[in-house]
Coordinates of C-alpha atoms in Angstrom, one line a residue:
R1 CA 203.8 -166.6 22.4
Q2 CA 200.9 -168.8 23.2
E3 CA 197.7 -168.3 21.2
L4 CA 194.6 -167.6 23.3
P5 CA 191.5 -169.1 21.6
L6 CA 188.4 -166.9 21.3
S7 CA 185.5 -168.0 23.4
E8 CA 182.1 -168.4 21.9
E9 CA 180.8 -165.6 24.0
Q10 CA 183.5 -163.2 22.6
Q11 CA 182.6 -164.3 19.0
N12 CA 178.9 -163.7 19.6
A13 CA 179.5 -160.3 21.0
L14 CA 181.5 -159.3 18.0
R15 CA 178.9 -160.7 15.6
A16 CA 176.2 -158.7 17.5
D17 CA 178.1 -155.4 17.3
F18 CA 178.9 -156.0 13.6
A19 CA 175.1 -156.6 12.9
A20 CA 174.5 -153.3 14.8
E21 CA 176.9 -151.6 12.3
K22 CA 179.4 -150.7 14.9
Y23 CA 182.2 -151.4 12.4
A24 CA 184.9 -149.1 13.9
A25 CA 184.4 -150.6 17.4
V26 CA 184.5 -154.2 16.1
A27 CA 187.6 -153.5 14.0
S28 CA 189.4 -152.0 17.0
T29 CA 188.5 -155.0 19.1
C30 CA 189.6 -157.5 16.4
A31 CA 192.9 -155.7 15.9
A32 CA 193.6 -155.9 19.7
L33 CA 192.7 -159.5 19.9
L34 CA 194.8 -160.4 16.9
N35 CA 197.9 -159.6 19.0
S36 CA 197.4 -162.8 20.8
N37 CA 195.4 -164.7 18.1
R38 CA 197.4 -164.3 14.9
K39 CA 196.0 -167.5 13.5
S40 CA 192.3 -166.8 14.2
H41 CA 190.4 -167.1 10.9
F42 CA 187.4 -165.6 12.7
L43 CA 189.2 -162.4 13.6
W44 CA 190.9 -161.9 10.3
N45 CA 187.5 -162.5 8.5
M46 CA 185.6 -160.2 10.8
L47 CA 188.3 -157.4 10.5
G48 CA 188.3 -157.7 6.8
N49 CA 184.5 -157.4 6.6
C50 CA 184.6 -154.3 8.9
H51 CA 187.1 -152.7 6.5
L52 CA 184.9 -153.7 3.6
K53 CA 181.9 -152.0 5.2
S54 CA 184.0 -148.9 5.8
Q55 CA 185.2 -148.9 2.2
D56 CA 188.9 -149.4 3.2
L57 CA 189.3 -151.9 0.4
D58 CA 193.0 -152.4 0.5
A59 CA 192.9 -153.2 4.2
A60 CA 189.9 -155.5 3.6
A61 CA 191.8 -157.4 0.9
T62 CA 194.8 -157.9 3.2
C63 CA 192.7 -159.2 6.0
L64 CA 190.5 -161.4 3.9
N65 CA 193.4 -162.9 2.0
K66 CA 194.9 -163.9 5.4
A67 CA 191.5 -165.4 6.4
C68 CA 191.4 -167.4 3.1
E69 CA 194.9 -168.8 3.8
L70 CA 193.8 -169.9 7.3
A71 CA 190.5 -171.5 6.2
P72 CA 190.8 -172.4 2.5
R73 CA 187.4 -174.1 2.6
D74 CA 185.3 -171.3 4.1
A75 CA 182.9 -170.2 1.4
A76 CA 181.8 -167.0 3.1
T77 CA 185.3 -165.7 3.3
F78 CA 185.9 -166.2 -0.5
A79 CA 182.5 -164.5 -1.1
A80 CA 183.6 -161.5 1.0
M81 CA 186.9 -161.3 -0.9
A82 CA 184.8 -161.3 -4.1
D83 CA 182.9 -158.4 -2.8
V84 CA 186.1 -156.5 -2.3
C85 CA 187.3 -157.2 -5.8
R86 CA 184.0 -156.1 -7.2
A87 CA 184.2 -152.8 -5.2
Q88 CA 187.7 -152.3 -6.6
G89 CA 186.4 -152.8 -10.1
Q90 CA 188.2 -156.1 -10.6
I91 CA 185.1 -157.8 -12.0
D92 CA 186.7 -160.9 -13.5
N93 CA 188.5 -161.6 -10.3
A94 CA 185.3 -161.1 -8.3
L95 CA 183.4 -163.6 -10.5
T96 CA 186.2 -166.2 -10.1
L97 CA 186.0 -165.8 -6.3
Y98 CA 182.2 -166.0 -6.3
R99 CA 182.4 -169.3 -8.3
K100 CA 185.0 -170.7 -5.9
A101 CA 182.8 -169.8 -2.9
L102 CA 179.7 -171.4 -4.5
K103 CA 181.7 -174.5 -5.4
L104 CA 182.6 -174.8 -1.7
D105 CA 178.9 -174.1 -0.7
E106 CA 176.3 -174.0 -3.4
T107 CA 173.7 -172.8 -0.8
L108 CA 175.7 -169.7 0.2
V109 CA 173.0 -167.0 -0.1
C110 CA 175.3 -164.0 -0.1
G111 CA 177.5 -165.5 -2.8
L112 CA 174.5 -166.3 -5.0
S113 CA 172.9 -162.9 -4.6
N114 CA 176.1 -160.8 -5.0
M115 CA 177.4 -162.8 -7.9
A116 CA 174.0 -162.3 -9.6
D117 CA 174.0 -158.6 -8.9
T118 CA 177.5 -158.4 -10.5
L119 CA 176.2 -160.2 -13.6
I120 CA 173.2 -157.9 -13.8
G121 CA 175.7 -155.0 -13.9
L122 CA 177.3 -156.7 -16.9
G123 CA 173.9 -157.2 -18.6
R124 CA 174.2 -161.0 -18.2
L125 CA 170.6 -161.5 -17.1
N126 CA 170.4 -165.1 -18.3
E127 CA 173.2 -166.1 -15.9
A128 CA 171.9 -163.9 -13.0
T129 CA 168.3 -165.1 -13.0
P130 CA 168.8 -168.7 -11.9
L131 CA 171.2 -167.6 -9.1
L132 CA 168.6 -165.2 -7.7
Q133 CA 165.8 -167.8 -8.0
Q134 CA 167.9 -170.2 -5.9
A135 CA 168.9 -167.5 -3.4
A136 CA 165.2 -166.4 -3.0
S137 CA 164.1 -170.0 -2.5
L138 CA 166.8 -170.4 0.2
A139 CA 166.2 -167.1 1.9
P140 CA 162.7 -165.7 1.0
D141 CA 162.9 -163.0 3.7
D142 CA 166.4 -161.8 2.9
P143 CA 166.0 -158.1 1.9
D144 CA 169.2 -157.9 0.0
V145 CA 168.2 -161.0 -2.1
L146 CA 164.8 -159.6 -2.8
S147 CA 166.3 -156.2 -3.8
N148 CA 168.8 -157.9 -6.2
Y149 CA 166.1 -160.1 -7.6
S150 CA 163.9 -157.1 -8.3
N151 CA 166.8 -155.7 -10.5
V152 CA 166.5 -158.7 -12.9
L153 CA 162.7 -158.4 -13.0
L154 CA 162.8 -154.7 -13.8
K155 CA 165.3 -155.2 -16.6
T156 CA 163.1 -158.0 -18.1
G157 CA 159.9 -155.9 -17.9
Q158 CA 158.3 -157.7 -14.9
T159 CA 157.6 -154.4 -13.0
Q160 CA 154.7 -155.6 -10.9
K161 CA 156.7 -158.6 -9.5
A162 CA 159.7 -156.3 -8.9
K163 CA 157.5 -153.9 -7.1
A164 CA 156.1 -156.6 -4.8
L165 CA 159.7 -157.8 -4.0
L166 CA 160.8 -154.2 -3.2
E167 CA 157.8 -153.6 -1.0
R168 CA 158.7 -156.7 1.0
A169 CA 162.4 -155.8 1.1
T170 CA 161.8 -152.3 2.4
E171 CA 159.3 -153.6 5.0
L172 CA 162.0 -156.0 6.2
A173 CA 164.9 -153.5 6.0
P174 CA 163.8 -149.8 5.8
Q175 CA 167.5 -148.9 5.8
L176 CA 168.0 -150.3 2.3
E177 CA 168.1 -146.9 0.5
N178 CA 168.6 -148.3 -3.0
A179 CA 165.5 -150.5 -2.6
Q180 CA 163.5 -147.6 -1.2
Y181 CA 164.6 -145.4 -4.1
K182 CA 163.6 -148.0 -6.7
L183 CA 160.3 -148.7 -5.0
A184 CA 159.4 -145.0 -4.9
Q185 CA 160.4 -144.7 -8.6
L186 CA 158.0 -147.6 -9.5
Q187 CA 155.2 -146.1 -7.4
S188 CA 155.6 -142.8 -9.2
M189 CA 155.5 -144.6 -12.6
D190 CA 152.4 -146.5 -11.6
G191 CA 150.5 -143.4 -10.5
D192 CA 151.0 -144.0 -6.8
T193 CA 152.6 -140.6 -6.7
E194 CA 151.6 -139.5 -3.2
Q195 CA 153.1 -142.8 -1.8
A196 CA 156.2 -142.2 -3.9
I197 CA 156.6 -138.7 -2.5
E198 CA 156.3 -140.1 1.1
G199 CA 159.1 -142.6 0.2
F200 CA 161.4 -139.9 -1.3
N201 CA 160.7 -137.6 1.7
A202 CA 161.6 -140.4 4.2
M203 CA 164.9 -140.9 2.4
L204 CA 165.6 -137.1 2.4
E205 CA 165.1 -136.9 6.1
K206 CA 168.0 -139.3 6.5
T207 CA 170.2 -137.8 3.7
P208 CA 169.0 -134.3 2.9
G209 CA 171.9 -133.8 0.5
D210 CA 170.8 -136.7 -1.8
D211 CA 170.2 -134.7 -5.0
R212 CA 169.1 -137.8 -7.0
T213 CA 166.2 -138.4 -4.6
R214 CA 165.3 -134.8 -4.3
A215 CA 165.1 -134.4 -8.0
E216 CA 162.8 -137.4 -8.2
K217 CA 160.7 -136.0 -5.4
L218 CA 160.3 -132.6 -7.1
H219 CA 159.4 -134.4 -10.4
A220 CA 156.7 -136.4 -8.6
Q221 CA 155.3 -133.2 -7.1
A222 CA 155.2 -131.8 -10.6
Q223 CA 153.2 -134.8 -11.8
L224 CA 150.6 -133.9 -9.1
C225 CA 150.7 -130.2 -10.1
D226 CA 151.8 -129.5 -6.5
W227 CA 153.6 -126.4 -7.4
G228 CA 155.5 -126.2 -4.1
W229 CA 158.3 -127.8 -6.2
V230 CA 158.9 -124.6 -8.1
A231 CA 160.0 -122.5 -5.0
E232 CA 162.0 -125.4 -3.6
Y233 CA 163.8 -125.9 -7.0
Q234 CA 164.5 -122.1 -7.3
R235 CA 166.4 -122.3 -4.0
L236 CA 168.5 -125.2 -5.2
R237 CA 168.8 -124.6 -9.0
R238 CA 172.5 -123.6 -8.9
Q239 CA 173.6 -126.7 -7.1
L240 CA 171.0 -129.5 -7.6
G241 CA 172.7 -132.4 -9.4
L242 CA 176.0 -130.4 -9.7
A243 CA 177.6 -130.7 -6.3
G244 CA 176.5 -134.2 -5.2
Q245 CA 174.8 -137.0 -6.9
A246 CA 173.7 -136.4 -10.5
C247 CA 170.0 -135.8 -11.3
P248 CA 168.0 -138.1 -13.4
P249 CA 168.1 -136.4 -16.9
L250 CA 164.3 -136.5 -17.5
A251 CA 163.7 -134.8 -14.2
A252 CA 166.4 -132.2 -15.1
L253 CA 164.6 -131.5 -18.4
T254 CA 161.3 -130.9 -16.5
F255 CA 162.8 -128.3 -14.2
E256 CA 165.1 -126.2 -16.2
D257 CA 165.0 -124.1 -19.4
N258 CA 168.4 -122.6 -18.9
P259 CA 170.5 -124.5 -21.5
D260 CA 173.8 -123.9 -19.6
L261 CA 172.5 -125.5 -16.4
L262 CA 170.8 -128.2 -18.3
R263 CA 174.0 -129.2 -20.1
L264 CA 176.0 -129.2 -16.9
R265 CA 173.4 -131.4 -15.2
I266 CA 173.3 -133.9 -18.0
Q267 CA 177.1 -134.0 -18.3
A268 CA 177.2 -134.8 -14.6
H269 CA 174.9 -137.7 -15.2
A270 CA 176.8 -138.8 -18.3
N271 CA 180.1 -138.8 -16.4
A272 CA 178.6 -141.3 -14.0
A273 CA 176.7 -143.4 -16.6
L274 CA 179.5 -143.4 -19.2
P275 CA 182.7 -142.9 -17.2
S276 CA 184.9 -144.3 -20.0
V277 CA 184.2 -143.6 -23.7
R278 CA 186.2 -145.2 -26.5
A279 CA 187.4 -142.5 -28.9
A280 CA 186.1 -142.4 -32.4
R281 CA 188.4 -143.9 -35.0
P282 CA 189.1 -142.0 -38.3
L283 CA 187.0 -143.3 -41.1
A284 CA 188.8 -145.8 -43.4
A285 CA 189.7 -144.7 -46.9
E286 CA 187.1 -146.9 -48.5
Q287 CA 184.4 -145.3 -46.3
L288 CA 185.4 -141.8 -47.5
G289 CA 186.2 -142.5 -51.2
Q290 CA 184.5 -144.0 -54.2
D291 CA 184.8 -147.5 -52.8
R292 CA 182.2 -146.9 -50.1
P293 CA 179.6 -149.6 -50.0
Q294 CA 176.5 -149.5 -52.2
R295 CA 174.3 -149.8 -49.2
L296 CA 175.1 -148.1 -45.9
R297 CA 174.4 -150.2 -42.9
I298 CA 172.5 -148.3 -40.2
G299 CA 171.5 -149.8 -36.8
Y300 CA 168.7 -148.4 -34.7
F301 CA 168.8 -149.2 -31.0
S302 CA 165.6 -149.0 -28.9
P303 CA 163.6 -150.7 -26.1
D304 CA 160.4 -149.4 -27.7
Y305 CA 159.7 -151.7 -30.7
H306 CA 156.0 -152.0 -29.7
D307 CA 153.0 -149.7 -29.5
H308 CA 154.9 -146.8 -28.1
A309 CA 155.1 -143.0 -28.8
T310 CA 158.5 -143.4 -30.5
M311 CA 157.3 -146.1 -32.9
R312 CA 154.0 -144.3 -33.6
L313 CA 156.2 -141.5 -35.0
M314 CA 158.9 -143.7 -36.6
A315 CA 157.1 -146.7 -38.1
G316 CA 156.7 -144.9 -41.4
L317 CA 160.3 -143.8 -41.4
F318 CA 161.5 -147.4 -41.3
E319 CA 159.2 -148.2 -44.3
A320 CA 160.5 -145.2 -46.2
H321 CA 164.1 -146.2 -46.2
D322 CA 165.4 -146.9 -49.7
Q323 CA 166.3 -150.6 -49.5
S324 CA 168.6 -150.2 -52.5
R325 CA 170.8 -147.7 -50.6
F326 CA 170.4 -148.7 -47.0
D327 CA 170.7 -151.9 -45.0
I328 CA 168.6 -151.3 -41.8
I329 CA 169.1 -153.3 -38.7
A330 CA 166.7 -152.9 -35.7
Y331 CA 168.4 -153.8 -32.4
S332 CA 165.6 -154.4 -29.8
Y333 CA 166.1 -154.7 -26.1
D334 CA 162.4 -154.6 -25.5
A335 CA 160.9 -156.5 -22.6
T336 CA 157.3 -155.8 -23.8
P337 CA 155.4 -158.7 -25.5
A338 CA 155.3 -158.6 -29.3
D339 CA 152.4 -156.7 -30.9
A340 CA 151.2 -155.5 -34.3
M341 CA 153.6 -152.5 -34.2
R342 CA 156.6 -154.8 -33.8
S343 CA 155.4 -157.0 -36.6
R344 CA 155.2 -153.9 -38.8
I345 CA 158.7 -152.8 -37.9
R346 CA 160.1 -156.4 -38.6
K347 CA 158.6 -156.3 -42.1
A348 CA 160.1 -152.8 -42.8
V349 CA 163.7 -153.4 -41.8
T350 CA 166.4 -155.6 -43.4
S351 CA 167.1 -157.4 -40.1
F352 CA 165.5 -157.4 -36.6
K353 CA 167.7 -158.5 -33.8
D354 CA 166.6 -159.1 -30.2
I355 CA 169.4 -158.2 -27.8
S356 CA 167.3 -158.0 -24.7
R357 CA 168.9 -161.0 -23.1
L358 CA 172.5 -160.3 -24.2
S359 CA 175.0 -158.6 -21.9
D360 CA 176.6 -155.3 -23.0
A361 CA 179.8 -157.2 -23.9
E362 CA 177.9 -159.8 -26.0
T363 CA 175.8 -157.0 -27.7
T364 CA 179.0 -155.0 -28.5
Q365 CA 180.6 -158.1 -30.1
L366 CA 177.5 -158.9 -32.1
V367 CA 177.1 -155.3 -33.4
Q368 CA 180.7 -154.9 -34.2
Q369 CA 180.6 -158.1 -36.3
D370 CA 177.7 -156.5 -38.2
K371 CA 180.0 -153.7 -39.3
L372 CA 177.6 -150.8 -39.1
D373 CA 178.4 -147.5 -40.8
I374 CA 176.0 -145.6 -38.5
A375 CA 174.5 -146.5 -35.1
V376 CA 171.5 -144.5 -33.9
D377 CA 170.3 -144.4 -30.3
L378 CA 166.6 -143.9 -30.1
K379 CA 166.4 -143.7 -26.3
G380 CA 169.1 -141.5 -24.9
F381 CA 168.8 -141.1 -21.1
A382 CA 165.1 -141.9 -21.0
P383 CA 164.0 -144.9 -18.8
N384 CA 165.1 -148.4 -19.9
S385 CA 167.9 -147.1 -22.1
R386 CA 171.2 -148.9 -22.8
T387 CA 173.1 -145.8 -23.9
A388 CA 176.2 -147.2 -22.2
L389 CA 176.6 -149.5 -25.2
F390 CA 177.6 -146.5 -27.3
A391 CA 180.6 -145.9 -25.0
E392 CA 182.3 -148.9 -26.7
R393 CA 181.9 -147.5 -30.3
L394 CA 179.3 -149.6 -32.0
A395 CA 180.0 -147.8 -35.4
P396 CA 182.3 -145.2 -36.9
L397 CA 179.5 -142.7 -36.6
Q398 CA 177.0 -142.6 -33.7
M399 CA 173.9 -140.5 -33.5
S400 CA 171.2 -139.6 -31.0
Y401 CA 167.7 -139.2 -32.2
L402 CA 164.1 -138.6 -31.0
G403 CA 163.8 -140.5 -27.7
F404 CA 165.6 -138.0 -25.6
P405 CA 165.2 -134.3 -26.5
G406 CA 168.5 -132.9 -25.5
T407 CA 172.2 -133.4 -25.4
L408 CA 173.6 -136.6 -23.9
G409 CA 176.6 -134.7 -22.5
S410 CA 179.0 -137.3 -23.8
T411 CA 181.6 -137.7 -26.5
A412 CA 180.0 -141.2 -27.2
M413 CA 177.6 -139.4 -29.6
D414 CA 179.0 -137.7 -32.7
Y415 CA 175.7 -136.1 -33.8
L416 CA 172.3 -135.1 -32.5
I417 CA 169.6 -135.0 -35.2
A418 CA 167.7 -131.7 -34.9
D419 CA 166.3 -128.8 -36.8
S420 CA 166.7 -125.0 -36.8
V421 CA 163.6 -124.5 -34.5
T422 CA 164.6 -127.0 -31.8
C423 CA 168.3 -126.0 -32.1
P424 CA 168.5 -122.5 -33.6
L425 CA 171.8 -121.1 -34.9
G426 CA 174.0 -120.2 -32.0
S427 CA 172.8 -123.0 -29.7
E428 CA 175.7 -125.3 -30.6
R429 CA 177.5 -124.5 -27.3
Y430 CA 174.8 -126.3 -25.4
Y431 CA 175.4 -129.7 -27.0
E432 CA 178.3 -132.1 -26.7
E433 CA 177.3 -133.5 -30.1
H434 CA 177.6 -131.9 -33.5
L435 CA 174.1 -130.7 -34.6
L436 CA 172.8 -132.3 -37.8
R437 CA 169.8 -130.1 -38.7
L438 CA 167.1 -131.4 -41.0
P439 CA 165.6 -128.8 -43.3
H440 CA 162.1 -128.5 -41.9
S441 CA 161.4 -130.6 -38.8
Y442 CA 163.5 -133.2 -37.0
Q443 CA 160.5 -135.1 -35.9
A444 CA 159.4 -137.9 -38.1
N445 CA 155.7 -138.8 -38.1
D446 CA 153.8 -141.7 -39.5
N447 CA 151.4 -140.7 -42.3
K448 CA 149.8 -144.1 -42.1
R449 CA 148.8 -143.7 -38.5
H450 CA 145.3 -145.0 -38.0
I451 CA 142.7 -142.5 -36.7
S452 CA 139.3 -143.7 -35.6
A453 CA 136.4 -143.0 -37.9
H454 CA 134.3 -142.1 -34.9
Q455 CA 133.1 -138.5 -35.2
Y456 CA 133.5 -137.2 -31.7
T457 CA 131.0 -134.6 -30.7
R458 CA 131.5 -132.1 -27.9
K459 CA 128.9 -134.0 -25.9
D460 CA 131.0 -137.2 -26.3
C461 CA 134.0 -135.4 -24.8
G462 CA 132.1 -133.8 -21.9
L463 CA 132.5 -130.3 -23.5
P464 CA 129.8 -127.6 -23.6
D465 CA 127.8 -127.2 -26.8
R466 CA 129.1 -123.7 -27.4
G467 CA 132.2 -121.7 -26.6
F468 CA 135.8 -121.8 -27.7
V469 CA 137.8 -124.9 -26.6
F470 CA 141.4 -124.4 -25.6
C471 CA 143.2 -127.7 -25.1
S472 CA 146.5 -129.0 -23.9
F473 CA 147.0 -132.8 -23.7
N474 CA 150.5 -132.5 -22.2
S475 CA 151.2 -134.6 -19.2
S476 CA 150.6 -132.8 -15.9
D477 CA 154.3 -132.5 -14.9
K478 CA 154.8 -130.1 -17.9
I479 CA 152.3 -127.6 -16.5
T480 CA 153.7 -124.9 -14.3
P481 CA 152.3 -121.6 -12.9
A482 CA 153.8 -119.7 -15.9
E483 CA 151.6 -121.5 -18.4
F484 CA 148.6 -121.7 -16.2
D485 CA 148.5 -118.0 -15.5
I486 CA 148.4 -117.3 -19.2
W487 CA 145.7 -119.9 -19.7
M488 CA 143.5 -118.4 -17.0
R489 CA 143.9 -114.9 -18.6
L490 CA 142.8 -116.5 -21.9
L491 CA 139.6 -117.8 -20.2
D492 CA 139.1 -114.2 -18.9
Q493 CA 139.4 -112.7 -22.3
V494 CA 137.3 -115.3 -24.2
P495 CA 133.9 -115.5 -22.6
G496 CA 132.3 -118.9 -22.5
S497 CA 135.6 -120.7 -23.3
V498 CA 136.9 -123.8 -21.6
L499 CA 140.3 -125.4 -21.0
W500 CA 140.4 -129.1 -22.0
L501 CA 143.2 -131.0 -20.3
L502 CA 144.4 -134.6 -20.0
D503 CA 143.1 -136.5 -16.9
C504 CA 146.3 -137.1 -15.0
G505 CA 144.8 -138.4 -11.8
D506 CA 142.5 -137.1 -9.0
S507 CA 145.3 -135.2 -7.1
A508 CA 146.5 -133.4 -10.2
K509 CA 142.9 -132.5 -11.1
A510 CA 142.1 -131.2 -7.6
N511 CA 145.3 -129.1 -7.6
L512 CA 144.6 -127.6 -11.0
R513 CA 140.9 -126.8 -10.0
R514 CA 142.2 -125.2 -6.8
A515 CA 144.7 -123.1 -8.8
A516 CA 142.0 -121.9 -11.1
Q517 CA 139.8 -120.8 -8.2
E518 CA 142.8 -119.0 -6.7
R519 CA 143.1 -117.1 -10.0
G520 CA 139.4 -116.1 -9.9
Q521 CA 138.2 -118.7 -12.4
D522 CA 135.3 -121.1 -12.2
A523 CA 136.9 -124.5 -11.7
D524 CA 134.2 -126.1 -13.9
R525 CA 135.8 -124.3 -16.9
L526 CA 138.5 -127.0 -16.6
I527 CA 137.4 -130.2 -18.3
F528 CA 139.5 -133.3 -18.2
A529 CA 139.8 -135.9 -21.0
P530 CA 140.1 -139.5 -19.9
H531 CA 142.7 -141.7 -21.4
L532 CA 141.7 -143.4 -24.6
P533 CA 143.3 -145.8 -27.1
Q534 CA 145.6 -143.8 -29.5
D535 CA 143.4 -143.9 -32.5
E536 CA 140.4 -142.7 -30.5
H537 CA 142.4 -140.0 -28.8
L538 CA 143.5 -138.6 -32.2
A539 CA 140.0 -138.6 -33.4
R540 CA 138.7 -136.5 -30.5
H541 CA 141.2 -133.7 -31.3
Q542 CA 138.7 -132.4 -33.8
A543 CA 136.5 -131.2 -30.9
A544 CA 139.1 -128.7 -29.8
D545 CA 139.7 -125.2 -31.4
L546 CA 143.3 -124.4 -30.3
F547 CA 146.2 -126.4 -28.8
L548 CA 148.1 -124.6 -26.1
D549 CA 151.7 -125.8 -25.5
T550 CA 153.8 -125.8 -22.4
F551 CA 157.2 -124.0 -22.1
V552 CA 160.0 -126.0 -20.6
V553 CA 158.9 -129.3 -22.0
N554 CA 156.9 -129.0 -25.2
G555 CA 154.3 -131.3 -26.7
H556 CA 156.7 -133.7 -28.6
A557 CA 154.7 -136.8 -29.3
T558 CA 151.6 -135.4 -27.6

């Protein structure tokens, strides 16, 4: 049977339909044309890419393999085949194919960008960065490249550069949902909360069942004290994050005080974040008996070895370790510039290791060579964590402490360090980990923390000269109508009293003042404290009479 070559017009029409995301129609046309064009690289390649877009990976692999045979020097086909292998979880094969594609054409933008994104997923940022720099120089207006480049920048702490790239990417391609999601997250973190909510709502209009985005949107509303989130959450509380995509754990903590629902939500997140967990090995005889080492080797893992709430609590703990009994290694994956706090930690520990530029595999190899007895995760599922490292068993015993106040919902952790107040007897069923209760309080605090010598007066703080001062310096997302109703009743019952709150932005302040007026209170009885350096903030506490805590999420480091 004679082959009938495809005309340029036919090829262009198929390319146009593919660009318009008419994958099923293009696939059908390609399959029909292949009856008389069995040796057409163009058709096999196009059909394979259609199957890839439709996630029919086996069919995509078959077609693209045929296309590779027909055109063994076509770089784009090898890059597409690499995309298939990556989607199938064959990461080593994918990287080999990306390298082959780039050897054939070192300027192939999709190959540079997708190989870099694969390396980012492996934590190999050093290898990914130059690939993305080259891709961005070749295609400065390619939204996929800009989005992938933002991933490296985010992981290396360059959030403002990442945000600018995401703004450009979503402007060029509003359909890039992951870029939209990351941009809205950054806007929320930067205090552009109204803009973030607009972004989340735009995504939800397209995919109303996206629980991940809805949870972030509700959390952003909570930051503004827009209590419409409460009623919306109540309608969804039995399925949010349980039926579809998992919720971000910090958002889940904000919404829910039911420990059964909370555990289920965090387990759903853990199942996606840590799909495969290496089982714990029995302790060796020398670790159990009299031959155990003179000094236990304990590793602490954190991205917060700088002036951060966690280190403000823990700096003294590092200094208090008995160096004759404990060998302490701090593993830092911190993108923040070094400061006085990091210098203090470096001096306190036996060894300080920067793992910020190491991949997960490289980090695991390094840590396992260090032969830790105990590995302690100080971040959990809070932002910038690398909890996935613990799925590979960094030490015979693994513990979660301080950074994330809840279960991690995974067998990767053997213990959660707690106390009998935070985890009372009978609460064991809500935790995947065994509870290791300290006798008084689980929360370390630094008895050397500097407090400014400035003697703050009420006038300095914008408080009235007389009257009782209730205060709550919790962040605004912790405040709900449940607490606020009580606080307003307290103001009723204590004439001349005021409520001193943390300034969490103009929108939150306006909403809280409006809520006070709706409850019959003078909005001027709410006074807002501007943000100050930590030592000054601690010093001004003396101007308050009584601290009022919040319910679902308590003060913690506040």
